[in-house]
């Protein structure tokens, strides 16, 4: 899998440089050949049923017409729904249109509901659309999304923004593909937000263009990548035999106000099963009348937050913390400290509501990771959730820069961002994680990695990936995604972390 993610501007720069270096039409021919080969691979050879090809007015449509012509030339039954534009097609697309017309592909005006196809090739729009699909384009997408057969999108599912992973709106629509073959380079929008539901399995074909030869666009300039173990596995070293609990750090969860103990306990269990040497809950507003013990996890030490010695410990602030004056005071105290810090949940809301806490966080003298979900991110940025979701990468970057911390913007395709603008998009996980308490476990897990000496960036990458991998492990065993519970995650996280550490030794 190509792990570097390129923006549309960068892809256009690669395309321009390659086009000027190659004979006319080469790239579109290569895109058509790559997609034809991939389609036949998916169909396990030449199909007997009809392949339906949707071709739009731009070069994405040109790619689709190349595929239509290729498949027809190979003896497949091909129907083409072509959506012409107002202007003339590009010379390459015009040539592809003529090729398709010259062969046995059958051009149709409309899609008949109920007609069966073995595959739909979606070449309506690629990186081009800047406005929501309407009229006939919309009708075609609606018809395709009603079909039960597999759908192969060319480059990008039509109607999806390749940079952001948002359906181009307002009130837009996008093809829900089973597979996407994407050209020249991988794209962030295929892996986050709506992209996770629309792109299906993503296959990258570079069309023979080595991006390193393209001036101005290379690995250094791709500021986004997929989050996979090579980015953090070196931190998961096997344990030294001559070590003790003090070698693996203390995690203190600051939270668990009266009535909200569960969130703090889940975070504490996340930290415990991810290998922290000792785990505390510093319970906010607890005058001693609250919980004294986690009966299923008696290893967790529960203390009142007032007077708790946070120094020298990794603090996970927020799970079940509430918004009392006491909580605010304790949060200010840990922000002013110098230990590793993970800020989640209620603590993020307190920070959002207070310029003073924001300034203290930005000045925090130690590694800091923030784990907002989109609503918390929106509060921190002073915008709405749809604005955050409309560009998850930029929202995470903006927060990381403003608050001088590594930011994990949770949700489908979690985005991890650094203050310098570097971004990673997570690859593991499933909708089983959409359940109460799963964020608390993530916070505890991140705290445990920080406590074991992982730098903030690697701890955030590792925590997000392990959390998702643990959910995938549970789903593979039949425990979800429906009904997966946060309490099941810590043991699965332990299994994933140990597997990672074992691999890093070999
Ligand atoms: N250039 C090459 O050799 C290669 C290109 N590749 C493929 O090309 C696309 C990008 O092609 P481009 O033409 O720039 O963009 P699209 O095909 O995605 O779409 C542009 C056309 O669509 C019209 N448009 C845009 N939005 C809408 C809409 N909402 N409704 C209707 N029509 C829309 C747009 O018309 P305008 O009126 O906006 O001018 C264009 O006609 C890329 O994704 C690849 O698939 C390959 O990489 C191979 C080499
Ligand atoms: K497409």
Short mmCIF file of N, CA and C and ligand atoms in Angstrom, two decimals, residues 11-12 15 19 25-32 56-64 83-88 90 92-93 123-134 137-138 154-156 168 181-184 187 207, ligand 1:
data_model
loop_
_atom_site.label_atom_id
_atom_site.label_comp_id
_atom_site.label_asym_id
_atom_site.label_seq_id
_atom_site.Cartn_x
_atom_site.Cartn_y
_atom_site.Cartn_z
N UNK A 11 -1.25 16.22 -6.79
CA UNK A 11 -1.53 15.25 -7.86
C UNK A 11 -1.54 15.98 -9.21
N UNK A 12 -2.14 17.17 -9.22
CA UNK A 12 -2.17 17.94 -10.48
C UNK A 12 -0.75 18.30 -10.91
N UNK A 15 0.75 15.24 -12.34
CA UNK A 15 0.12 14.98 -13.64
C UNK A 15 0.70 15.90 -14.72
N UNK A 19 2.70 14.59 -17.83
CA UNK A 19 2.10 14.80 -19.16
C UNK A 19 3.11 15.46 -20.10
N UNK A 25 -1.63 11.59 -24.31
CA UNK A 25 -2.59 10.51 -24.08
C UNK A 25 -2.04 9.32 -23.30
N UNK A 26 -0.73 9.35 -22.99
CA UNK A 26 -0.13 8.17 -22.34
C UNK A 26 -0.77 7.89 -20.98
N UNK A 27 -0.94 8.95 -20.17
CA UNK A 27 -1.44 8.72 -18.81
C UNK A 27 -2.85 8.15 -18.83
N UNK A 28 -3.70 8.68 -19.70
CA UNK A 28 -5.08 8.17 -19.74
C UNK A 28 -5.10 6.73 -20.24
N UNK A 29 -4.23 6.43 -21.21
CA UNK A 29 -4.16 5.05 -21.70
C UNK A 29 -3.73 4.13 -20.56
N UNK A 30 -2.69 4.59 -19.81
CA UNK A 30 -2.21 3.76 -18.70
C UNK A 30 -3.28 3.60 -17.62
N UNK A 31 -4.02 4.69 -17.34
CA UNK A 31 -5.08 4.60 -16.32
C UNK A 31 -6.12 3.59 -16.78
N UNK A 32 -6.48 3.65 -18.07
CA UNK A 32 -7.47 2.71 -18.61
C UNK A 32 -6.97 1.28 -18.51
N UNK A 56 -18.08 10.43 -17.14
CA UNK A 56 -18.42 11.84 -17.01
C UNK A 56 -17.75 12.69 -18.07
N UNK A 57 -17.95 14.01 -17.99
CA UNK A 57 -17.48 14.90 -19.06
C UNK A 57 -15.97 15.20 -19.06
N UNK A 58 -15.33 14.96 -17.92
CA UNK A 58 -13.91 15.33 -17.81
C UNK A 58 -12.99 14.16 -18.09
N UNK A 59 -11.76 14.28 -17.61
CA UNK A 59 -10.78 13.23 -17.87
C UNK A 59 -11.05 11.95 -17.08
N UNK A 60 -11.76 12.07 -15.95
CA UNK A 60 -12.17 10.85 -15.26
C UNK A 60 -13.07 10.04 -16.19
N UNK A 61 -13.94 10.73 -16.90
CA UNK A 61 -14.78 10.07 -17.90
C UNK A 61 -13.92 9.47 -19.00
N UNK A 62 -12.85 10.15 -19.37
CA UNK A 62 -11.92 9.62 -20.38
C UNK A 62 -11.33 8.29 -19.93
N UNK A 63 -10.91 8.24 -18.66
CA UNK A 63 -10.39 6.98 -18.12
C UNK A 63 -11.43 5.87 -18.26
N UNK A 64 -12.69 6.21 -17.92
CA UNK A 64 -13.76 5.21 -17.95
C UNK A 64 -14.01 4.74 -19.38
N UNK A 83 -22.05 10.96 -19.77
CA UNK A 83 -22.62 12.23 -19.34
C UNK A 83 -21.74 13.33 -19.94
N UNK A 84 -22.18 13.84 -21.08
CA UNK A 84 -21.37 14.90 -21.70
C UNK A 84 -21.48 16.20 -20.91
N UNK A 85 -20.54 17.08 -21.14
CA UNK A 85 -20.56 18.37 -20.45
C UNK A 85 -20.97 19.48 -21.39
N UNK A 86 -20.90 20.73 -20.91
CA UNK A 86 -21.24 21.87 -21.77
C UNK A 86 -20.14 22.14 -22.78
N UNK A 87 -18.91 21.98 -22.32
CA UNK A 87 -17.78 22.29 -23.21
C UNK A 87 -17.32 21.03 -23.94
N UNK A 88 -16.31 21.23 -24.81
CA UNK A 88 -15.76 20.08 -25.54
C UNK A 88 -14.88 19.27 -24.60
N UNK A 90 -11.61 17.03 -23.39
CA UNK A 90 -10.18 17.18 -23.69
C UNK A 90 -9.84 16.27 -24.87
N UNK A 92 -7.72 13.94 -25.16
CA UNK A 92 -7.57 12.53 -24.77
C UNK A 92 -8.93 11.89 -24.55
N UNK A 93 -9.83 12.65 -23.87
CA UNK A 93 -11.17 12.09 -23.61
C UNK A 93 -11.92 11.90 -24.91
N UNK A 123 -16.80 6.23 -13.50
CA UNK A 123 -15.87 7.23 -14.01
C UNK A 123 -16.60 8.52 -14.30
N UNK A 124 -17.50 8.91 -13.40
CA UNK A 124 -18.23 10.17 -13.62
C UNK A 124 -17.34 11.37 -13.33
N UNK A 125 -16.79 11.40 -12.11
CA UNK A 125 -15.91 12.50 -11.73
C UNK A 125 -14.78 11.96 -10.87
N UNK A 126 -13.62 12.61 -10.99
CA UNK A 126 -12.49 12.21 -10.16
C UNK A 126 -12.13 13.34 -9.21
N UNK A 127 -10.96 13.95 -9.47
CA UNK A 127 -10.52 15.03 -8.58
C UNK A 127 -11.12 16.37 -8.99
N UNK A 128 -11.99 16.35 -10.00
CA UNK A 128 -12.52 17.60 -10.55
C UNK A 128 -13.64 18.30 -9.81
N UNK A 129 -14.66 17.60 -9.28
CA UNK A 129 -15.87 18.33 -8.90
C UNK A 129 -15.67 19.27 -7.73
N UNK A 130 -16.19 20.48 -7.89
CA UNK A 130 -16.08 21.48 -6.84
C UNK A 130 -17.45 21.94 -6.42
N UNK A 131 -18.47 21.28 -6.96
CA UNK A 131 -19.85 21.62 -6.56
C UNK A 131 -20.65 20.33 -6.47
N UNK A 132 -21.75 20.37 -5.69
CA UNK A 132 -22.49 19.13 -5.48
C UNK A 132 -23.08 18.57 -6.77
N UNK A 133 -23.15 17.25 -6.86
CA UNK A 133 -23.73 16.64 -8.05
C UNK A 133 -25.23 16.91 -8.07
N UNK A 134 -25.72 17.25 -9.24
CA UNK A 134 -27.14 17.56 -9.40
C UNK A 134 -27.61 16.97 -10.73
N UNK A 137 -26.36 13.73 -13.28
CA UNK A 137 -25.23 13.13 -12.54
C UNK A 137 -25.73 12.55 -11.23
N UNK A 138 -26.56 13.31 -10.54
CA UNK A 138 -27.10 12.84 -9.26
C UNK A 138 -27.96 11.59 -9.45
N UNK A 154 -13.13 4.91 -10.32
CA UNK A 154 -11.85 5.28 -10.90
C UNK A 154 -11.34 6.55 -10.23
N UNK A 155 -10.19 6.47 -9.68
CA UNK A 155 -9.47 7.56 -9.01
C UNK A 155 -10.11 7.98 -7.69
N UNK A 156 -11.39 8.38 -7.71
CA UNK A 156 -12.09 8.84 -6.52
C UNK A 156 -13.56 8.49 -6.71
N UNK A 168 -18.94 16.24 -1.58
CA UNK A 168 -18.98 17.64 -2.01
C UNK A 168 -20.42 18.16 -1.84
N UNK A 181 -9.77 2.32 -7.51
CA UNK A 181 -8.38 2.31 -8.01
C UNK A 181 -8.01 3.77 -8.21
N UNK A 182 -7.02 4.21 -7.47
CA UNK A 182 -6.69 5.63 -7.51
C UNK A 182 -5.35 5.82 -8.21
N UNK A 183 -5.24 6.90 -8.99
CA UNK A 183 -4.13 7.04 -9.92
C UNK A 183 -3.08 8.06 -9.45
N UNK A 184 -1.87 7.81 -9.80
CA UNK A 184 -0.69 8.68 -9.59
C UNK A 184 -0.24 8.72 -8.13
N UNK A 187 -4.66 9.30 -1.82
CA UNK A 187 -5.29 10.59 -1.49
C UNK A 187 -5.96 10.52 -0.12
N UNK A 207 0.71 4.65 -12.31
CA UNK A 207 0.74 4.85 -13.77
C UNK A 207 2.18 4.99 -14.28
N1 LIG B 1 -5.09 14.36 -17.54
C1 LIG B 1 -4.80 13.10 -17.72
O1 LIG B 1 -4.22 12.70 -18.67
C2 LIG B 1 -5.22 12.13 -16.70
C3 LIG B 1 -6.30 12.35 -15.88
N2 LIG B 1 -6.75 11.39 -15.07
C4 LIG B 1 -8.08 11.44 -14.59
O2 LIG B 1 -8.59 12.73 -14.73
C5 LIG B 1 -9.29 13.09 -13.59
C6 LIG B 1 -9.30 14.57 -13.44
O3 LIG B 1 -9.86 15.07 -14.61
P1 LIG B 1 -10.58 16.48 -14.68
O4 LIG B 1 -11.10 16.60 -16.04
O5 LIG B 1 -9.70 17.52 -14.19
O6 LIG B 1 -11.72 16.34 -13.60
P2 LIG B 1 -13.00 15.38 -13.53
O7 LIG B 1 -13.08 14.45 -14.64
O8 LIG B 1 -13.01 14.82 -12.16
O9 LIG B 1 -14.23 16.37 -13.58
C7 LIG B 1 -14.18 17.56 -14.35
C8 LIG B 1 -15.38 17.65 -15.24
O10 LIG B 1 -16.55 17.50 -14.51
C9 LIG B 1 -17.36 18.68 -14.61
N3 LIG B 1 -17.98 18.87 -13.31
C10 LIG B 1 -17.39 19.13 -12.14
N4 LIG B 1 -18.29 19.15 -11.14
C11 LIG B 1 -19.49 18.87 -11.72
C12 LIG B 1 -20.80 18.72 -11.22
N5 LIG B 1 -21.06 18.87 -9.93
N6 LIG B 1 -21.78 18.44 -12.07
C13 LIG B 1 -21.53 18.29 -13.39
N7 LIG B 1 -20.30 18.43 -13.94
C14 LIG B 1 -19.30 18.70 -13.10
C15 LIG B 1 -16.43 19.76 -15.02
O11 LIG B 1 -17.18 20.71 -15.68
P3 LIG B 1 -17.11 22.27 -15.31
O12 LIG B 1 -18.43 22.79 -15.69
O13 LIG B 1 -16.85 22.40 -13.83
O14 LIG B 1 -15.97 22.80 -16.10
C16 LIG B 1 -15.46 18.99 -15.91
O15 LIG B 1 -16.04 18.80 -17.17
C17 LIG B 1 -8.61 12.37 -12.48
O16 LIG B 1 -9.45 12.20 -11.37
C18 LIG B 1 -8.27 11.06 -13.14
O17 LIG B 1 -9.34 10.16 -13.10
C19 LIG B 1 -5.99 10.19 -14.81
O18 LIG B 1 -5.23 10.37 -13.67
C20 LIG B 1 -5.16 9.80 -16.00
C21 LIG B 1 -4.41 10.92 -16.57
#
